[in-house]
Coordinates of C-alpha atoms in Angstrom, one line a residue:
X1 CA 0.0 0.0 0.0
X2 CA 3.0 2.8 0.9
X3 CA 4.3 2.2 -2.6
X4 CA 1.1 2.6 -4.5
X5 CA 0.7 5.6 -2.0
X6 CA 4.2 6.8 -3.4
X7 CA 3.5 5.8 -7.1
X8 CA 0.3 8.4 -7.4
X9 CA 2.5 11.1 -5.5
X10 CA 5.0 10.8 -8.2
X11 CA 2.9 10.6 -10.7
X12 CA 1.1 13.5 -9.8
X13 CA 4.3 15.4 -9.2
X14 CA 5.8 14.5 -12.8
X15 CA 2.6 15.7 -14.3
X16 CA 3.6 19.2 -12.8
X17 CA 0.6 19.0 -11.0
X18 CA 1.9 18.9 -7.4
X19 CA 1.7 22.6 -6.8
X20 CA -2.2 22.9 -7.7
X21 CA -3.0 19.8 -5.3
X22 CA -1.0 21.3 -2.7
X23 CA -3.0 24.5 -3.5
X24 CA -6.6 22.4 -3.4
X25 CA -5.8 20.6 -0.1
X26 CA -5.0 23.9 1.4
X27 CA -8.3 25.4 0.9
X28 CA -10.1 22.3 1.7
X29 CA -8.3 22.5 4.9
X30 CA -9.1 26.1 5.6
X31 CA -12.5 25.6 4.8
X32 CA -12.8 22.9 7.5
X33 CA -11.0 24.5 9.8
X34 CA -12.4 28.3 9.4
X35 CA -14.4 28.5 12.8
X36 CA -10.9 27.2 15.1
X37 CA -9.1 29.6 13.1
X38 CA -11.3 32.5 14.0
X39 CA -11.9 31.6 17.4
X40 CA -8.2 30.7 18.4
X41 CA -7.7 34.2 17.0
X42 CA -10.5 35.8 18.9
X43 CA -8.9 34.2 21.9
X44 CA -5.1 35.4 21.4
X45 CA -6.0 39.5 20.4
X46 CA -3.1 41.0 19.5
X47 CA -1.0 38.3 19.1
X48 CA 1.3 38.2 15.7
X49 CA -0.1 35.4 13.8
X50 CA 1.2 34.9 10.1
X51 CA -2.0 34.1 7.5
X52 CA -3.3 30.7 7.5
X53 CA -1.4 29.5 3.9
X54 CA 1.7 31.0 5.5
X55 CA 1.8 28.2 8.0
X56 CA 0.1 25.5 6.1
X57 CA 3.0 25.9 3.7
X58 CA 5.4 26.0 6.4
X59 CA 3.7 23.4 8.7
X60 CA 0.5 22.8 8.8
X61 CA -2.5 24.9 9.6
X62 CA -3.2 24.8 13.0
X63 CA -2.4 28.1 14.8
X64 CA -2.0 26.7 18.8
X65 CA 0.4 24.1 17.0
X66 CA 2.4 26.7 15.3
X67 CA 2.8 28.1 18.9
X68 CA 3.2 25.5 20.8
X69 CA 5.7 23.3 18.5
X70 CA 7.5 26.3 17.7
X71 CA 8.3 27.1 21.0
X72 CA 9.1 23.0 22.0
X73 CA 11.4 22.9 19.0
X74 CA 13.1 26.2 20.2
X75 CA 13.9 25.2 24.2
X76 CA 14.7 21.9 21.8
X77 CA 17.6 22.8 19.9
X78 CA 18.7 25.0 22.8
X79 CA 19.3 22.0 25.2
X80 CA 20.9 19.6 22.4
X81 CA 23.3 22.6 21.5
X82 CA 24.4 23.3 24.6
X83 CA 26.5 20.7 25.3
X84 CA 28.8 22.2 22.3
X85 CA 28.1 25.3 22.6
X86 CA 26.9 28.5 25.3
X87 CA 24.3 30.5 23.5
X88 CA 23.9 33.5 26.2
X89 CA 25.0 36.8 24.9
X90 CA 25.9 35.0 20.8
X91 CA 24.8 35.6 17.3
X92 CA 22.6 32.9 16.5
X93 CA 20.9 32.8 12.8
X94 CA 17.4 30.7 11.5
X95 CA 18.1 30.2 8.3
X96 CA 15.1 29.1 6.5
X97 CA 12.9 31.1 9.5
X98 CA 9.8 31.2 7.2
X99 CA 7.5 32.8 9.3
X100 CA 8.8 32.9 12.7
X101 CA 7.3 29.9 14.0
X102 CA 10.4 28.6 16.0
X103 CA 12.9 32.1 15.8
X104 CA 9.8 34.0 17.4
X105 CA 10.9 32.3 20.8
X106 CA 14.4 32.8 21.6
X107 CA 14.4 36.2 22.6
X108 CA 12.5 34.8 25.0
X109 CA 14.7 31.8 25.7
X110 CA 18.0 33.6 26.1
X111 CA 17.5 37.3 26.4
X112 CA 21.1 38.3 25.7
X113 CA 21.4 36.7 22.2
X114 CA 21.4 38.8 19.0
X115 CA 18.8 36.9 16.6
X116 CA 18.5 37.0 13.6
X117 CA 16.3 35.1 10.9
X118 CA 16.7 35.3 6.9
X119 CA 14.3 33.3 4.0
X120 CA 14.1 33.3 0.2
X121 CA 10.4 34.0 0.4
X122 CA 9.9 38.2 0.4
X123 CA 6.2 37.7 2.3
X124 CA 7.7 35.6 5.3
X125 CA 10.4 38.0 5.5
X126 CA 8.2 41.4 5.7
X127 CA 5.9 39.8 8.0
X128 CA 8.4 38.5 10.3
X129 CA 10.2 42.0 9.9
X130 CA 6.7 44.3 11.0
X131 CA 6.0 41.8 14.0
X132 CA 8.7 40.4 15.5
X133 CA 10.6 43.3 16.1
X134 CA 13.3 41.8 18.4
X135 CA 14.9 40.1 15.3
X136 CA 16.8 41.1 12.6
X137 CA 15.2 39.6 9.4
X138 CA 16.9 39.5 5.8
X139 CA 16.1 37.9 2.8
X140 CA 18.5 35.7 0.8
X141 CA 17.5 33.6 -2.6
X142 CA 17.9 30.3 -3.4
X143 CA 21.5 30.2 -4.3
X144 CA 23.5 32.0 -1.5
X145 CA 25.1 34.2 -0.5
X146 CA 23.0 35.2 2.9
X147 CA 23.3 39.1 3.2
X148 CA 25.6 39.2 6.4
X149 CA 29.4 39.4 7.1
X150 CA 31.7 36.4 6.6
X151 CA 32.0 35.3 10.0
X152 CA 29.3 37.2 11.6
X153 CA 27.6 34.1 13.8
X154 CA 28.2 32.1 17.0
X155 CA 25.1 29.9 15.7
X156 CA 22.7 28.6 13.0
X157 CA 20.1 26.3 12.5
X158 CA 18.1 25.0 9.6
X159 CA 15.0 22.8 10.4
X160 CA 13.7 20.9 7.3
X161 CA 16.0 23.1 4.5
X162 CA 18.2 20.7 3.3
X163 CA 14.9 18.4 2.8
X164 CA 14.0 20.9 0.0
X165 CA 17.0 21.4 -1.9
X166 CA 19.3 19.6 -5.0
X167 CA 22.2 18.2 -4.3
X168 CA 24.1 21.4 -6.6
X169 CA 22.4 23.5 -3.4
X170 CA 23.7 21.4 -0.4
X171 CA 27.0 22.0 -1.7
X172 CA 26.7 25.7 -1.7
X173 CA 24.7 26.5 0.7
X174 CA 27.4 24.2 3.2
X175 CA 29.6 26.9 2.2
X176 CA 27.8 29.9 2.7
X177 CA 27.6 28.0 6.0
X178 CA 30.9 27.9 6.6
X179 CA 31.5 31.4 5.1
X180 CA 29.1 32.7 8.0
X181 CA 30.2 31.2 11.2
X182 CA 32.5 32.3 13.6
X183 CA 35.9 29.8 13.6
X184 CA 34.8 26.8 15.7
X185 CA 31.0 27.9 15.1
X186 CA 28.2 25.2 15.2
X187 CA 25.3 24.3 13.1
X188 CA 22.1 22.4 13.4
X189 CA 20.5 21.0 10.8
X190 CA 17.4 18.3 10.0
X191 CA 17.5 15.4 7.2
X192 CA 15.4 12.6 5.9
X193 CA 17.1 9.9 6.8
X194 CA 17.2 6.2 7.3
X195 CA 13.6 6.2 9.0
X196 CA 11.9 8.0 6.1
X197 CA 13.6 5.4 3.6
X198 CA 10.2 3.8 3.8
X199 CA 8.7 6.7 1.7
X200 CA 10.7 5.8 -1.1
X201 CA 10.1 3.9 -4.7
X202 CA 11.9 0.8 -5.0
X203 CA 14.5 2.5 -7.5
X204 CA 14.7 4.9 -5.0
X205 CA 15.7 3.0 -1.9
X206 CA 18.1 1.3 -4.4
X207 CA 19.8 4.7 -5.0
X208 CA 19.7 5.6 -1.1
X209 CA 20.7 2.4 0.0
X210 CA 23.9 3.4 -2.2
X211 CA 24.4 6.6 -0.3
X212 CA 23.3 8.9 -3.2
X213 CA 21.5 11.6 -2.3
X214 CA 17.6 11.5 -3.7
X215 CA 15.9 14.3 -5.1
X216 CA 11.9 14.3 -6.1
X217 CA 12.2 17.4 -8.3
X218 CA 9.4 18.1 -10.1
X219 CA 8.6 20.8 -8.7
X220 CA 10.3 24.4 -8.2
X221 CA 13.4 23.9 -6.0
X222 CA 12.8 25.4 -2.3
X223 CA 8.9 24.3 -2.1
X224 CA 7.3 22.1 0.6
X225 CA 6.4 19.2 -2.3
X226 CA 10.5 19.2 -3.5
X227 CA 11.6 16.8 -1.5
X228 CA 15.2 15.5 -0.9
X229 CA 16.4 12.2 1.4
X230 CA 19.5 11.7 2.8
X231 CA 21.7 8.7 3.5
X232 CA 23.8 9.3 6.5
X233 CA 26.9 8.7 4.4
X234 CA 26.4 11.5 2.0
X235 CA 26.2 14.0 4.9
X236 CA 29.2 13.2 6.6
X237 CA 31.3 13.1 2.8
X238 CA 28.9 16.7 2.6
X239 CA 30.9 18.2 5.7
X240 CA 34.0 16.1 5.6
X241 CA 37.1 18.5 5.8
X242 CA 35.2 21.9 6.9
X243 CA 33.4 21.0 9.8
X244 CA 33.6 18.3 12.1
X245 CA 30.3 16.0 13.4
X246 CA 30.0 16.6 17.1
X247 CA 26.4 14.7 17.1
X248 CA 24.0 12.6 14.7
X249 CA 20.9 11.5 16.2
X250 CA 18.7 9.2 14.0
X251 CA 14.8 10.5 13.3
X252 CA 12.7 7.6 15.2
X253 CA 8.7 7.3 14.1
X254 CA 6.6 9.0 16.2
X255 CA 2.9 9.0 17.0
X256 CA 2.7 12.0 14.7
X257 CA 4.6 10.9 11.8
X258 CA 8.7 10.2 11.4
X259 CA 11.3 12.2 13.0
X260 CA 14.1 13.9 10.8
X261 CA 17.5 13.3 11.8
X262 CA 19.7 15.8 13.3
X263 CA 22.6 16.8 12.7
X264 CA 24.9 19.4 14.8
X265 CA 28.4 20.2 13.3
X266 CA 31.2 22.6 14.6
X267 CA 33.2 24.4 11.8
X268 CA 36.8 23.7 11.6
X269 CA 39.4 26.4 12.6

């Protein structure tokens, strides 16, 4: 049954189709979910909320989740860093914020840190820049560079950015990496790895199994339906000689779906 599931997805993805459905399963969602929108809104007055497609396409639309995941994956990375790394009174960078829905919460976390949060999507980036005013928010495309001084950061993080990207951008973008953190600098970063295997074709799982990157590209680089898996192997030949692996821990299958694994690697020098 999972391989039929995956055989109509790519299918419907190498029709070029992927982006409407993705754009029809939105709306159906919103139209279910209208009246918890509204009322969770009416409920938090003055809170800043992005619009309902900005976290569908980000996450999923559900506007306590956005909150309360956001914050959990925050205190999250915070703990699992520190080992490595003390984050009070450093730069630390989201890149790949989208609309705020984990950056939003470590101002709160450690007060003493300069934040800062940068996107390739303009709307995330304006919102996030006329709401969350204790960040500094800029926009950078989808080939780098970021637009911030070589060496400017203590800390970065990228949840669920690789997952979206060709192999020509992992490359590039672990440079621009490199390129932006502070000499022994760390980074944190989310894959699909060994536990999402499953959601591969058979040709597929052939190609992973061989520790080649695989890409389901048929649609525009960057979006939430371009998809990318990764076997452990690639990764560590991906940061081999620039960084050095301080932790892997393997994505387990939750209650809510599979885990991505993460990564957190300090920059050599």
């Amino acid at each position: 049954m999972g391989q039929v599931k995956q055989q109509i997805k790519s299918l419907i993805e190498s029709l070029g189709l992927g982006r409407a459905a993705d754009k029809a399963r939105f709306y159906y969602q919103y139209l279910q979910q209208k009246g918890k929108i509204n009322a969770f809104k009416a409920a938090h007055p003055g809170l800043p909320l992005p619009t309902p497609f900005m976290i569908y396409e980000t996450f999923r639309l559900d506007y306590a989740k956005y909150l309360e995941t956001g914050k959990s994956a925050a205190v999250s990375i915070y703990e699992e860093v520190s080992p490595f790394i003390e984050l009070k009174g450093k730069s630390i960078l989201d890149w790949g914020c989208g609309p705020g829905r984990v950056v939003r919460h470590f101002p709160d976390i450690i007060p003493t840190a300069q934040v800062y949060g940068s996107d390739y999507n303009s709307e995330y980036v304006n919102w996030c820049h006329e709401n969350l005013k204790e960040i500094t928010f800029t926009q950078n495309q989808l080939v780098p560079p970021i637009p911030l001084e070589a060496a400017a950061m203590d800390f970065i993080y990228a949840i669920s950015i690789f997952t979206h990207l060709s192999e020509k951008m992992h490359m590039a973008w672990m440079n621009e990496i490199y390129r932006l953190l502070k000499p022994g600098g760390v980074f944190y970063f989310t894959t699909h790895g060994d536990i999402t295997r499953k959601n591969l074709l058979e040709s597929e799982q052939q190609q992973y199994d061989a520790g080649t990157i695989v890409e389901r590209g048929n649609v525009k680089e960057g979006y939430r339906m371009y998809a990318t898996y990764h076997p452990p192997a690639f990764i560590r030949q991906l940061v081999a000689g620039k960084f050095e692996v301080l932790k892997h821990r393997p994505g387990k299958a939750q209650n809510w779906g599979l885990e991505q694994d993460v990564w957190i690697i300090r920059k050599n020098g």
